[in-house]
XYZ file of C-alpha atoms in Angstrom:
631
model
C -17.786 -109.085 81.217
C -17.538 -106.174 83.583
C -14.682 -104.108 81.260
C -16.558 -104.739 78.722
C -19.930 -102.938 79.874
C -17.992 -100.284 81.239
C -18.686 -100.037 84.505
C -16.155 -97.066 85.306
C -17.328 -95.114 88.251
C -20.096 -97.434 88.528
C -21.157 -98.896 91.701
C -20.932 -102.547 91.083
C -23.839 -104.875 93.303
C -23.820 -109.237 92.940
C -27.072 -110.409 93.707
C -29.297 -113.660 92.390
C -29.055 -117.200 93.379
C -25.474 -117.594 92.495
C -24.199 -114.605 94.235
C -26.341 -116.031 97.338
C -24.605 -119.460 97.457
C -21.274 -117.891 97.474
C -19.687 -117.574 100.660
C -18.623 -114.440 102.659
C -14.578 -114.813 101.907
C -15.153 -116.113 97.849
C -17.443 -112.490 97.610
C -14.335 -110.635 99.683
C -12.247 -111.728 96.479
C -14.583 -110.909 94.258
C -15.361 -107.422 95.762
C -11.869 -106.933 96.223
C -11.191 -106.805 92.653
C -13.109 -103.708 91.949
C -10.157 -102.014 90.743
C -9.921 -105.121 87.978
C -12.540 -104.052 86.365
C -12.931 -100.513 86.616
C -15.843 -99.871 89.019
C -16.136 -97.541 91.937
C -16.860 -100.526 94.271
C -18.264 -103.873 93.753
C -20.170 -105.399 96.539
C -22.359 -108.300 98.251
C -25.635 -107.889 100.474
C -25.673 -109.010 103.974
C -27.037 -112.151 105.296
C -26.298 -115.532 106.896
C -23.354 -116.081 105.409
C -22.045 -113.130 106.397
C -23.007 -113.626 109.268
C -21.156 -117.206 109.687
C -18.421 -115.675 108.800
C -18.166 -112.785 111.813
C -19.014 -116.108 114.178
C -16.404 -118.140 112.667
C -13.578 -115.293 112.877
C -14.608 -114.494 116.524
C -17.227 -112.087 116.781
C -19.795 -111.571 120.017
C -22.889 -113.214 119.272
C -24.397 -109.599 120.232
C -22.021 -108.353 117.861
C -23.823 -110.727 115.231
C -27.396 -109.774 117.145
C -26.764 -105.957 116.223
C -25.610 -106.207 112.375
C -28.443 -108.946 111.743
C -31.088 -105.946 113.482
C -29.436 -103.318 112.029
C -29.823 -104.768 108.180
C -33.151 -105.572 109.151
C -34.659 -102.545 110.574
C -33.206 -101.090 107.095
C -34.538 -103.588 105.090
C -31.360 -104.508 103.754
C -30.751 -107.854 104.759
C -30.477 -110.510 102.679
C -28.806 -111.047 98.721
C -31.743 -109.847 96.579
C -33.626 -111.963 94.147
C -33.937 -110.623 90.420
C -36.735 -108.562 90.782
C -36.314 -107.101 94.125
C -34.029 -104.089 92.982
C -35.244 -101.736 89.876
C -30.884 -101.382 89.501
C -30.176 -99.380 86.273
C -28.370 -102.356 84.844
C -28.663 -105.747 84.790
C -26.169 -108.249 83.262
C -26.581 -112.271 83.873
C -23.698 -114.622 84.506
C -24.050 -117.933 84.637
C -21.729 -119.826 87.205
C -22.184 -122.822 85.752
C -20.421 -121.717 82.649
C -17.351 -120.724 84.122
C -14.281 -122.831 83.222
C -10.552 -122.773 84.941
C -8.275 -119.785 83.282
C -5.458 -117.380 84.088
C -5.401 -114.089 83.200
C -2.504 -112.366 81.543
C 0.466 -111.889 80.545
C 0.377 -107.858 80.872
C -3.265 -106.998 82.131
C -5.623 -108.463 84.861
C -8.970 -108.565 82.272
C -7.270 -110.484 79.748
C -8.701 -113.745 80.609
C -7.164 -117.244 79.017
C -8.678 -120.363 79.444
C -6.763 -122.710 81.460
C -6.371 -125.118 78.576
C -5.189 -122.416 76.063
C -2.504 -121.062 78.103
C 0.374 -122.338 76.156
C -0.951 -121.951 72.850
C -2.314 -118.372 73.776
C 1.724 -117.980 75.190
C 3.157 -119.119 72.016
C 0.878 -116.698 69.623
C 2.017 -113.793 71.640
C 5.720 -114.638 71.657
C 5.612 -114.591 67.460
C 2.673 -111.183 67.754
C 4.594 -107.938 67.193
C 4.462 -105.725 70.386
C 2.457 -104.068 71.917
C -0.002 -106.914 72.215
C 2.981 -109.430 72.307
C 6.926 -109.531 72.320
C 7.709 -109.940 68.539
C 10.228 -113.091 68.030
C 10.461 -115.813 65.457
C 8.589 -118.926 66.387
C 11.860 -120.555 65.709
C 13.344 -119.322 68.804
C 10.474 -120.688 71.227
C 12.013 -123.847 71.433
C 15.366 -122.644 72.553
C 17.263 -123.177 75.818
C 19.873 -121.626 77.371
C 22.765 -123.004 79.799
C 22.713 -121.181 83.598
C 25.149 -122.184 86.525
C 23.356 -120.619 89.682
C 24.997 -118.917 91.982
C 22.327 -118.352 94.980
C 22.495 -119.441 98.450
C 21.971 -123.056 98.516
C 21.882 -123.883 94.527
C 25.342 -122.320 93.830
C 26.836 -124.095 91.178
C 23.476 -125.542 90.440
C 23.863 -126.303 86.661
C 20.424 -126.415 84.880
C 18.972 -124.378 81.420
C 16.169 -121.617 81.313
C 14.152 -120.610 78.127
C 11.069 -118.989 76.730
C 7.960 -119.821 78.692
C 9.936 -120.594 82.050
C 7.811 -119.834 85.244
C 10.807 -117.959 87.032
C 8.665 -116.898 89.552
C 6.100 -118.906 91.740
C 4.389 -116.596 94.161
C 1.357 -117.271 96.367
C 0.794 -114.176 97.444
C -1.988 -110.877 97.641
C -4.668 -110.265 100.081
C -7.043 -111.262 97.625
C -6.780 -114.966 97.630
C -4.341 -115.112 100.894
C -7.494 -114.331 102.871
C -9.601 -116.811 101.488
C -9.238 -120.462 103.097
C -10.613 -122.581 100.614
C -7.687 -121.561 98.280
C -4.840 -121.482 100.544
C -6.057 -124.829 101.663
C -6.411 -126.307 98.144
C -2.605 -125.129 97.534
C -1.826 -126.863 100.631
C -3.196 -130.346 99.782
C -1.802 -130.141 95.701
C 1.632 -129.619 97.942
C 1.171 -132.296 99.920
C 0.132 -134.544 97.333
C 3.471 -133.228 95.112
C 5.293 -134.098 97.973
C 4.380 -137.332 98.814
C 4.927 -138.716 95.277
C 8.613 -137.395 95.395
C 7.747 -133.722 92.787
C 10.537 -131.268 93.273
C 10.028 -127.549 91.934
C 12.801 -126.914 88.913
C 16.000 -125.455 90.479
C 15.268 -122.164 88.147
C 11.799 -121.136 89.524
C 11.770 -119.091 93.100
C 8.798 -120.003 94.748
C 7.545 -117.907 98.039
C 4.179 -117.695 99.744
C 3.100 -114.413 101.356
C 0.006 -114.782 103.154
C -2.748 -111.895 103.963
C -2.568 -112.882 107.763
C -1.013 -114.714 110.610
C -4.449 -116.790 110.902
C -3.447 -118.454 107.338
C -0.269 -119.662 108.887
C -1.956 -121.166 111.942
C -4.721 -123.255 109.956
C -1.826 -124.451 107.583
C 0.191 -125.563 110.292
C -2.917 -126.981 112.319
C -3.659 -129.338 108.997
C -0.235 -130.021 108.271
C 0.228 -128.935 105.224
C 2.418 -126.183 105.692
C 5.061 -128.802 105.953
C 4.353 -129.985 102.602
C 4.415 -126.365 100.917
C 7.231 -126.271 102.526
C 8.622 -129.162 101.202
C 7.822 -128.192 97.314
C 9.601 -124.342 98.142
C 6.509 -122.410 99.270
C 7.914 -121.330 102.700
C 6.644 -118.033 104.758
C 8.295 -115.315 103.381
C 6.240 -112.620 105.190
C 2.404 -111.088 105.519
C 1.039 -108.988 103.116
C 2.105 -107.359 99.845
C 5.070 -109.662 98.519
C 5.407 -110.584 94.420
C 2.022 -108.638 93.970
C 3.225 -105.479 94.711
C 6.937 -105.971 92.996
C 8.694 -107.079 96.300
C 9.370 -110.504 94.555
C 13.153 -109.917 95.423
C 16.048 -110.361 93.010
C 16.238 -113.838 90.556
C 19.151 -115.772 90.778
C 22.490 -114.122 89.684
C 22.947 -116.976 87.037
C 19.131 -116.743 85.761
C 18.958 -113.279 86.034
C 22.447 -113.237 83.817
C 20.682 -115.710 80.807
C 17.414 -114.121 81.159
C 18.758 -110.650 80.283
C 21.912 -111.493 78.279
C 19.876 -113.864 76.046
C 16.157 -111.597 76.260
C 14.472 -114.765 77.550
C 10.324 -114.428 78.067
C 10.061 -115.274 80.733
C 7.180 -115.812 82.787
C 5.855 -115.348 86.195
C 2.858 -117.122 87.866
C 1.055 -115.418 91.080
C -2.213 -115.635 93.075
C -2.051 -111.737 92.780
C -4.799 -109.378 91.121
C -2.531 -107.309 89.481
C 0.105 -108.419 86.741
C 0.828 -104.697 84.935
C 3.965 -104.874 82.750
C 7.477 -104.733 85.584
C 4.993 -104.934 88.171
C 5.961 -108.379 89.343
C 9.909 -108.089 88.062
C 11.705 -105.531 85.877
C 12.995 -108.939 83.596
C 10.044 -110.645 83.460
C 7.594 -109.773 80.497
C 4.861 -112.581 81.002
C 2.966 -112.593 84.351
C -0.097 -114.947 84.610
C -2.555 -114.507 87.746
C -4.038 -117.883 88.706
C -5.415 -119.295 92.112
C -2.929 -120.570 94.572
C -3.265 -124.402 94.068
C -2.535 -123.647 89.856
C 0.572 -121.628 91.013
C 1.799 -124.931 92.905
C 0.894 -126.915 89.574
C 2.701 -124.355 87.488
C 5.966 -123.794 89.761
C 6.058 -127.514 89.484
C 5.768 -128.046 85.840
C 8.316 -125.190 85.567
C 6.702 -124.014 82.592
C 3.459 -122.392 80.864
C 4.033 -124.096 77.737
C 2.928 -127.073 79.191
C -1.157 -128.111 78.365
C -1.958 -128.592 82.001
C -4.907 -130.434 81.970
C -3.617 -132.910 79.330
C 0.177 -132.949 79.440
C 2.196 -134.629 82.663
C 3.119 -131.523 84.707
C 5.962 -133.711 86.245
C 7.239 -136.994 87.315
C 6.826 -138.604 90.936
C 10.653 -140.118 92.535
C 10.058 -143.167 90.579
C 10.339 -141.402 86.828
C 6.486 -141.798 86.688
C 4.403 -139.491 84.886
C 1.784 -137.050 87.411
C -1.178 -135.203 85.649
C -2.724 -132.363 87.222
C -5.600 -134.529 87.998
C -3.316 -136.939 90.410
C -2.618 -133.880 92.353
C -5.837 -131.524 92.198
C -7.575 -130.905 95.454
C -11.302 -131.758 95.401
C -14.178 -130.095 96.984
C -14.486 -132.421 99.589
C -10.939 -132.620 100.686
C -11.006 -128.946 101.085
C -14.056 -129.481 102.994
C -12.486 -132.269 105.019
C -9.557 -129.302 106.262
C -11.721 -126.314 105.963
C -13.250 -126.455 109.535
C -9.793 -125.998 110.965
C -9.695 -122.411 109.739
C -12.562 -120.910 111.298
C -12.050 -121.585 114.835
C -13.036 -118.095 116.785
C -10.392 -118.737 119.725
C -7.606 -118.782 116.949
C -8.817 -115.285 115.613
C -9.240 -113.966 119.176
C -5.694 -115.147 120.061
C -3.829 -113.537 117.370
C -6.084 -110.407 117.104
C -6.516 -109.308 120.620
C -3.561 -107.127 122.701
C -1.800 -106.827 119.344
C 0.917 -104.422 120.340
C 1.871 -107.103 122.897
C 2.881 -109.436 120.017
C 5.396 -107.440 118.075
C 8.198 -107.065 120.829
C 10.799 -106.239 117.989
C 8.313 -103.094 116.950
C 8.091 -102.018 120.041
C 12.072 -101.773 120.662
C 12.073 -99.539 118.111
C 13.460 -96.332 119.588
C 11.640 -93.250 118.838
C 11.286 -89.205 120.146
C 8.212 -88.410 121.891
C 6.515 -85.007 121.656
C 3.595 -83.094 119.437
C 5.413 -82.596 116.590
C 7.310 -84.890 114.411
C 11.219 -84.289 114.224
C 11.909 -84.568 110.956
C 16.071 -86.336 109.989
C 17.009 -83.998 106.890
C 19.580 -87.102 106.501
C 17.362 -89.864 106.261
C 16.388 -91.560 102.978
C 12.962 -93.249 104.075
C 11.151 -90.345 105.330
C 11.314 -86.613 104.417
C 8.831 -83.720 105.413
C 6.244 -83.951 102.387
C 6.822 -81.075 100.307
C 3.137 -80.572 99.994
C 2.322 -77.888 101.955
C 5.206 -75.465 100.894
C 4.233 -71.834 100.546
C 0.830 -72.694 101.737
C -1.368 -69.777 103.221
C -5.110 -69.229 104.049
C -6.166 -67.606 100.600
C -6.863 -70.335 97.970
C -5.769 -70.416 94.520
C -8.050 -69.699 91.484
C -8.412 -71.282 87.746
C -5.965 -69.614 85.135
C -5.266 -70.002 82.078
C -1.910 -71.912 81.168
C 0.653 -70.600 78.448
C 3.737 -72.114 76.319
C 3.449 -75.444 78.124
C 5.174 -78.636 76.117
C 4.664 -82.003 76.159
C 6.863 -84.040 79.133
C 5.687 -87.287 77.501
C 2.897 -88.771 75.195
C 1.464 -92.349 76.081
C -0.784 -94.848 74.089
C -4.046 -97.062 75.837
C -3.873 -98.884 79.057
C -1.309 -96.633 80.810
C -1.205 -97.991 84.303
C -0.803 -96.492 87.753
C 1.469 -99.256 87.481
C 3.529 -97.362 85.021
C 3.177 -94.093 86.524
C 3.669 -94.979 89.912
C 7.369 -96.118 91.481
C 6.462 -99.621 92.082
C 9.051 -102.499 92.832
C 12.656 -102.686 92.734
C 14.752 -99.477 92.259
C 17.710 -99.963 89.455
C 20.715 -98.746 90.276
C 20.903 -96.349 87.011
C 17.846 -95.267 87.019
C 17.177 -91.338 88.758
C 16.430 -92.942 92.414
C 19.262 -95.430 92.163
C 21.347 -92.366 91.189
C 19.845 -90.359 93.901
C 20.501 -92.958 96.864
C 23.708 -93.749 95.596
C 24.935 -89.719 96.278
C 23.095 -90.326 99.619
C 25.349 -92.923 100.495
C 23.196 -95.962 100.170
C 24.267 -99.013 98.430
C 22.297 -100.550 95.745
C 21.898 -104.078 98.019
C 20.525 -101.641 100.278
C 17.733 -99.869 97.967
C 14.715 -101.852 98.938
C 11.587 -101.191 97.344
C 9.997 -97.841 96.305
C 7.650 -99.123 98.298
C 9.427 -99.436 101.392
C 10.753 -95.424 100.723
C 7.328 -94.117 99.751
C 7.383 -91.722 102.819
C 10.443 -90.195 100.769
C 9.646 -87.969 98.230
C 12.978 -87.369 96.909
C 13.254 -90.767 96.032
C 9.778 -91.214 94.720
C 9.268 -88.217 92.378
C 12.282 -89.672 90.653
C 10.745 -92.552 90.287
C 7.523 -91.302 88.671
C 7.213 -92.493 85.186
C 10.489 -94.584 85.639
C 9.190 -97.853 84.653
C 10.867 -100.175 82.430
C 8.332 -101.118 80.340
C 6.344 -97.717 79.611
C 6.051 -96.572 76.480
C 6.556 -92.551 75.951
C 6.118 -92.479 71.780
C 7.872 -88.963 71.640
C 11.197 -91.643 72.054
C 10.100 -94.569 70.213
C 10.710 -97.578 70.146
C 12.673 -96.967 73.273
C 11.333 -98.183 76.132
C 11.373 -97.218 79.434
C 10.915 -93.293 81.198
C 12.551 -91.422 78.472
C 11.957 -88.067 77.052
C 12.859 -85.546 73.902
C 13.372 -82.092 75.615
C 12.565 -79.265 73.066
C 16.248 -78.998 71.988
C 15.855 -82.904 70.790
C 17.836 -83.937 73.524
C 16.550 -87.531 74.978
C 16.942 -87.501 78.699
C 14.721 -89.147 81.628
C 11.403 -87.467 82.469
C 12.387 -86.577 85.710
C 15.108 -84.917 84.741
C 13.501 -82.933 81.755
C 10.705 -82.403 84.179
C 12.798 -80.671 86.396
C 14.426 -78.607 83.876
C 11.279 -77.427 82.441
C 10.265 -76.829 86.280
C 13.418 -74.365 86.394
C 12.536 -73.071 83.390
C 9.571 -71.950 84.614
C 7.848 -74.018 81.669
C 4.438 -75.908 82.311
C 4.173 -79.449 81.478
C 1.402 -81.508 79.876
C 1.214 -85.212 80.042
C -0.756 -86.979 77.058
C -2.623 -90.347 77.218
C -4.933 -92.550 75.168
C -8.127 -94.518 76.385
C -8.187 -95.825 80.443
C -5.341 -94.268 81.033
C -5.053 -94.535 85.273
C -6.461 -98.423 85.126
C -5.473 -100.234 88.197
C -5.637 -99.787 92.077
C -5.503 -95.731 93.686
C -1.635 -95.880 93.782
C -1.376 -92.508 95.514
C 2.001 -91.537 94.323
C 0.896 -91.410 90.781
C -1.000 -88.419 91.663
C 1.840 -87.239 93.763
C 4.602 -87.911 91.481
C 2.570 -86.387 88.545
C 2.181 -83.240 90.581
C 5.777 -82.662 91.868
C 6.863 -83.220 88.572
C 5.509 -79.993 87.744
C 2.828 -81.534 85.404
C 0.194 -78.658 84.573
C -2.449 -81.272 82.642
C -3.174 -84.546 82.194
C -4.890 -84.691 78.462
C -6.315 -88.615 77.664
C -8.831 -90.110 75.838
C -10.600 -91.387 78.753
C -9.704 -92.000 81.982
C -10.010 -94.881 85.117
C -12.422 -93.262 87.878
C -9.778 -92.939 91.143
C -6.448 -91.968 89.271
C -8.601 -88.954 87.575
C -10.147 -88.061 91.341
C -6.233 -88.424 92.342
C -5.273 -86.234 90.127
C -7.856 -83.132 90.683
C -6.941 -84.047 94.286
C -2.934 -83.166 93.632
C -4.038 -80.020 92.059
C -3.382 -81.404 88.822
C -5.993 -80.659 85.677
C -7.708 -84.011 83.985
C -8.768 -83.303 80.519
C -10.421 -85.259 77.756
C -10.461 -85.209 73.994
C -14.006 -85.408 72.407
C -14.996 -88.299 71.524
C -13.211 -89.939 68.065
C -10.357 -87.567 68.869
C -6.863 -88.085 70.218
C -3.271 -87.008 70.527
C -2.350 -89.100 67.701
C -6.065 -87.479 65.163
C -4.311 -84.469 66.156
C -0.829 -85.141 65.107
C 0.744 -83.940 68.235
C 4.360 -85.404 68.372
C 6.268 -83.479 71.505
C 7.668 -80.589 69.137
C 5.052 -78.223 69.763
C 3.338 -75.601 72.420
C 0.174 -75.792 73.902
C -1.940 -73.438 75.379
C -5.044 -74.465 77.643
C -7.590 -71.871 77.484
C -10.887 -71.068 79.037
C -9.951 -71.605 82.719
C -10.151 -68.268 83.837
C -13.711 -66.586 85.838
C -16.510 -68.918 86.846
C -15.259 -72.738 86.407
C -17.837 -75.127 85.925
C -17.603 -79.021 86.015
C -17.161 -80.968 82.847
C -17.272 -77.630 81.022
C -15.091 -77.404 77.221
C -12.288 -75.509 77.385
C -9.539 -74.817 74.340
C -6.445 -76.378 73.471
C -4.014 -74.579 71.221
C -1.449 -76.288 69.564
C 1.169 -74.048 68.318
C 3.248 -76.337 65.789
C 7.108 -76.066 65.190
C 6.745 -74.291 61.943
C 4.655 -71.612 63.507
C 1.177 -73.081 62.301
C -1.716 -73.345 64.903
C -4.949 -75.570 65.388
C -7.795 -75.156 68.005
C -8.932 -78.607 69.520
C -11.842 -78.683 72.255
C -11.566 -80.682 74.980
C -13.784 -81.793 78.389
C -12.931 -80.400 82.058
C -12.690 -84.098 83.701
C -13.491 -81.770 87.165
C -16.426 -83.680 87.415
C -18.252 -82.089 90.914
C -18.825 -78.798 92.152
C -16.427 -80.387 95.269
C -13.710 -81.227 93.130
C -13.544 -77.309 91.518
C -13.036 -76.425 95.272
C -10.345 -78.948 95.559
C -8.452 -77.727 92.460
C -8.762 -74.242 93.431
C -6.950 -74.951 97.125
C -4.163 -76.630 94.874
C -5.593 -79.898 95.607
C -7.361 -81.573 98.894
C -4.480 -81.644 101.295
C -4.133 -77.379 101.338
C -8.285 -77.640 101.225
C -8.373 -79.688 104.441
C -5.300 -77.768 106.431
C -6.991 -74.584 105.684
C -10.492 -76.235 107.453
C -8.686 -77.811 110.118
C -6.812 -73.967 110.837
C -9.836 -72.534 109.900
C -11.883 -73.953 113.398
């Protein structure tokens, strides 16, 4: 409902009767998905329940006193009433029309309803791409033969096909946080358990939780045991499977999957399911709440009807319906108690450094400035401040400039960003591997983000994005002007050696997602001059002015494709020069291959008299230093 009224760098507030009966840590999740749907924030008043909550987690009752004051001296506290607030816009949802669904398989709006899930699946698997993946409907039924070879199923003999949840993952601060769903997942596991359900061999299951408090309460009610017992053990706190650290599939599925271009799919209490943001080989990811990815990593499959089909069979052969297993209200109720006890929260949140004795062996240098190791490969001195001085840049006009890729809708920090597992071919893999590293030993991009060797390299890298100057290849490809089809980084960097700007084109929202700070970074060290869309998501655009690097927008109607720009020709951005004004027009010039030329206005997505200040220091890092030297 949100995408669809556009709320893009709108400020988002909940408020009515339903919003009040919600409580604090179900409004967390909902606030938490800003990103999701495009706003600037999305947020809940301040009252009672907000209030329980600080008691419940360990707060001072003068703690309490002073917020409950402070809210009220303001007149602020309280979830307003329709009618209170003269907002600009109101829209009405009605909770009691809301109905179970997953969202999925490539974007976090695109809502299914629980009970459509495997028809919805089975339409896209026969829809030609990009909406789905193009095969026969023939081949849905197929399955393939896989003999495992990970520790503790090698040898495992079992068969994987279309539809397959390979990956199980409770995981992402949005729903790890909240108790009533990590408690739910607990009691569908221990009610899987007790009636004998095993998880298919295939599917790797983990649970990440957002804190160590989540692990307490689920050991306190016992049902950690019973996760356990279905394959949701700890694997760590934090970002896991949401963020592309789902780790590597078994050899033997991994071997099928690929050799046999299986859909598979992936099911996750994440709140973001971008295309080879969860794994590189899996093309369907499904966001659901944590007791439906139990139910799903048990029925092994999404082309199962869930609420009508048996998702399984208990040790007897029996059939078991979601409904045998489901975790009602009251249950959670019955458990829900143990999670808010304020001594736990004090325990594990007071004298913190004391706790991580493994941290603190650590061995480090001490002094006031950092000393950098030219021969690590995690961190490297930023390159961001090279050749800076006191004097601040100015607007110019930019000359002979090509295009280093052109992209449709729904680009992705996601797809911009170096996100997940590094391949061992890829620039980064290539890059590590002269440095000495092993490919076992990549870890994430993630995990090297304070590197920027390795993460310029891996801007634009993804698998799955779609650069049209190469189609239908897939993946962070390139035509350089000579025809030649390398990787973007490495035409990037020839064009940088050149001394030959670069523009990047996009279609509509290109930049959805979360801030993803290295797609602003990576964009930048790439040498990319402009960023020319349709229309872009509010915090990658507000990145990207704040790298230094220029957002601009085709008029409405009007696009890289109206224009018929294909990557052969030369572009000239004119009208930057003198007195710069936000969300001014400016020119672009498109200088075909044949010699012929075509004036196209666009929009100066500088948006605030700030942000002109910010481009002008070559972005907000050289605008702060020069402050901070300044005093």
């Amino acid at each position: 409902m949100l995408r669809k009224a556009k709320v893009v760098g709108k400020f988002v507030e909940f408020f009515g009767e339903g919003a009040a009966s919600l409580n604090a840590t179900d409004r967390s999740t909902i606030a938490n998905m800003a990103p999701e749907y495009g706003a600037t924030m999305g947020f809940f008043g301040t009252d009672e329940k907000t209030l329980d909550y600080f008691r419940a987690t360990g707060r001072s009752e003068q703690q309490i006193s002073t917020i409950r004051n402070y809210y009220t001296a303001q007149g602020m506290f309280g979830i307003p009433k329709k009618g209170d607030v003269d907002y600009s816009t109101v829209l009405d949802l009605d909770l009691g029309s809301i109905t179970p669904a997953v969202a999925g398989p490539k974007r976090p709006q695109d809502r299914i309803e629980l009970n459509e899930l495997h028809s919805r699946f089975a339409e896209l698997f026969k829809t030609a791409a990009p909406d789905g993946y193009g095969k026969s409907a023939d081949e849905l039924s197929k399955r393939f033969p896989v003999t495992m070879t990970g520790e503790g199923k090698k040898g495992v003999a079992t068969e994987i096909g279309h539809g397959d949840v390979l990956i199980a993952a409770i995981t992402s601060c949005t729903n790890t946080s909240n108790p009533s769903v990590m408690l739910a997942a607990g009691i569908v596991a221990k009610k899987a358990a007790e009636k004998g359900m095993k998880v298919p061999a295939y599917v790797k299951t983990s649970l990440g939780p957002g804190s160590r408090v989540v692990t307490e309460y689920l050991e306190k009610t016992g049902l950690q045991k019973h996760l356990n017992a279905v394959g949701f053990n700890l694997v760590g706190y934090g970002c896991t499977t949401c963020i592309g650290n789902s780790g590597p599939l078994d050899g033997g599925v991994e071997e099928a999957v690929v050799g046999n271009d299986v859909i598979a799919a992936s099911v996750l209490s994440g709140n973001r399911n971008f295309e080879a943001r969860v794994h590189q080989n899996i093309k369907a990811n499904f966001l659901a709440s944590p007791p439906l990815v139990v139910a799903y990593a048990l029925a092994g499959t999404v082309l199962k009807d869930v609420n009508n089909e048996p998702i399984g069979k208990d040790r007897d052969g029996n059939d078991v319906f979601l409904k045998d297993i489901w975790a009602s209200l009251d249950e959670v109720k019955e458990v829900l108690q143990a999670a808010f006890e304020p001594e736990m929260y004090r325990k594990l949140y007071t004298e913190f450094a004391e706790q991580n004795p493994m941290w603190n062996q650590i061995p480090s240098t001490v002094g006031q400035v950092y000393e950098w190791d030219p021969a690590s490969t995690y961190i490297q001195e930023p390159p961001f401040f090279e050749d800076f001085s006191m004097t601040g840049g100015t607007f110019s006009d930019i000359h002979g400039a090509r295009a280093l890729a052109i992209f449709g809708d729904s680009v992705t920090t996601d797809h911009i960003s170096p996100a997940g597992a590094i391949k061992a071919n890829s620039p980064a893999g290539l890059y590590l591997q002269e440095n000495g590293v092993k490919p076992e030993d990549f870890n994430s991009y993630g995990s090297r983000r304070g590197n920027d060797r390795v993460m310029v390299r891996g801007t634009f890298a993804n698998v799955r994005i779609k650069n049209t100057m190469v189609a239908p290849k897939e993946g962070g490809y390139t035509k350089l002007s000579s025809g030649e089809e390398v990787s973007i980084y490495d035409a990037a960097m020839k064009y940088k050696a050149d001394g030959t700007p670069v523009i990047i084109f996009g279609g509509q929202e290109y930049g959805t997602g979360s801030s993803r700070d290295w797609a602003a970074k990576g964009t930048r060290l790439q040498g990319v001059s402009a960023v020319i869309t349709q229309s872009f998501e509010r915090i990658h655009r507000s990145n990207l002015v704040g790298m230094g690097v220029l957002p601009l927008q085709f008029k409405e109607g009007e696009s890289a494709g109206s224009h018929g720009i294909d990557g052969s020709e030369t572009f000239d951005i004119i009208g930057l020069s003198g007195d710069v004004r936000p969300r001014q027009d400016v020119t672009l010039r498109i200088t075909r291959a044949d010699g012929s030329s075509k004036e196209v206005t666009l929009t100066l997505r500088i948006d605030t008299p700030i942000e002109v200040e910010y481009y002008k220091a070559g972005g907000i890092l050289p605008f702060v230093l020069r402050q901070l030297v300044a005093r």
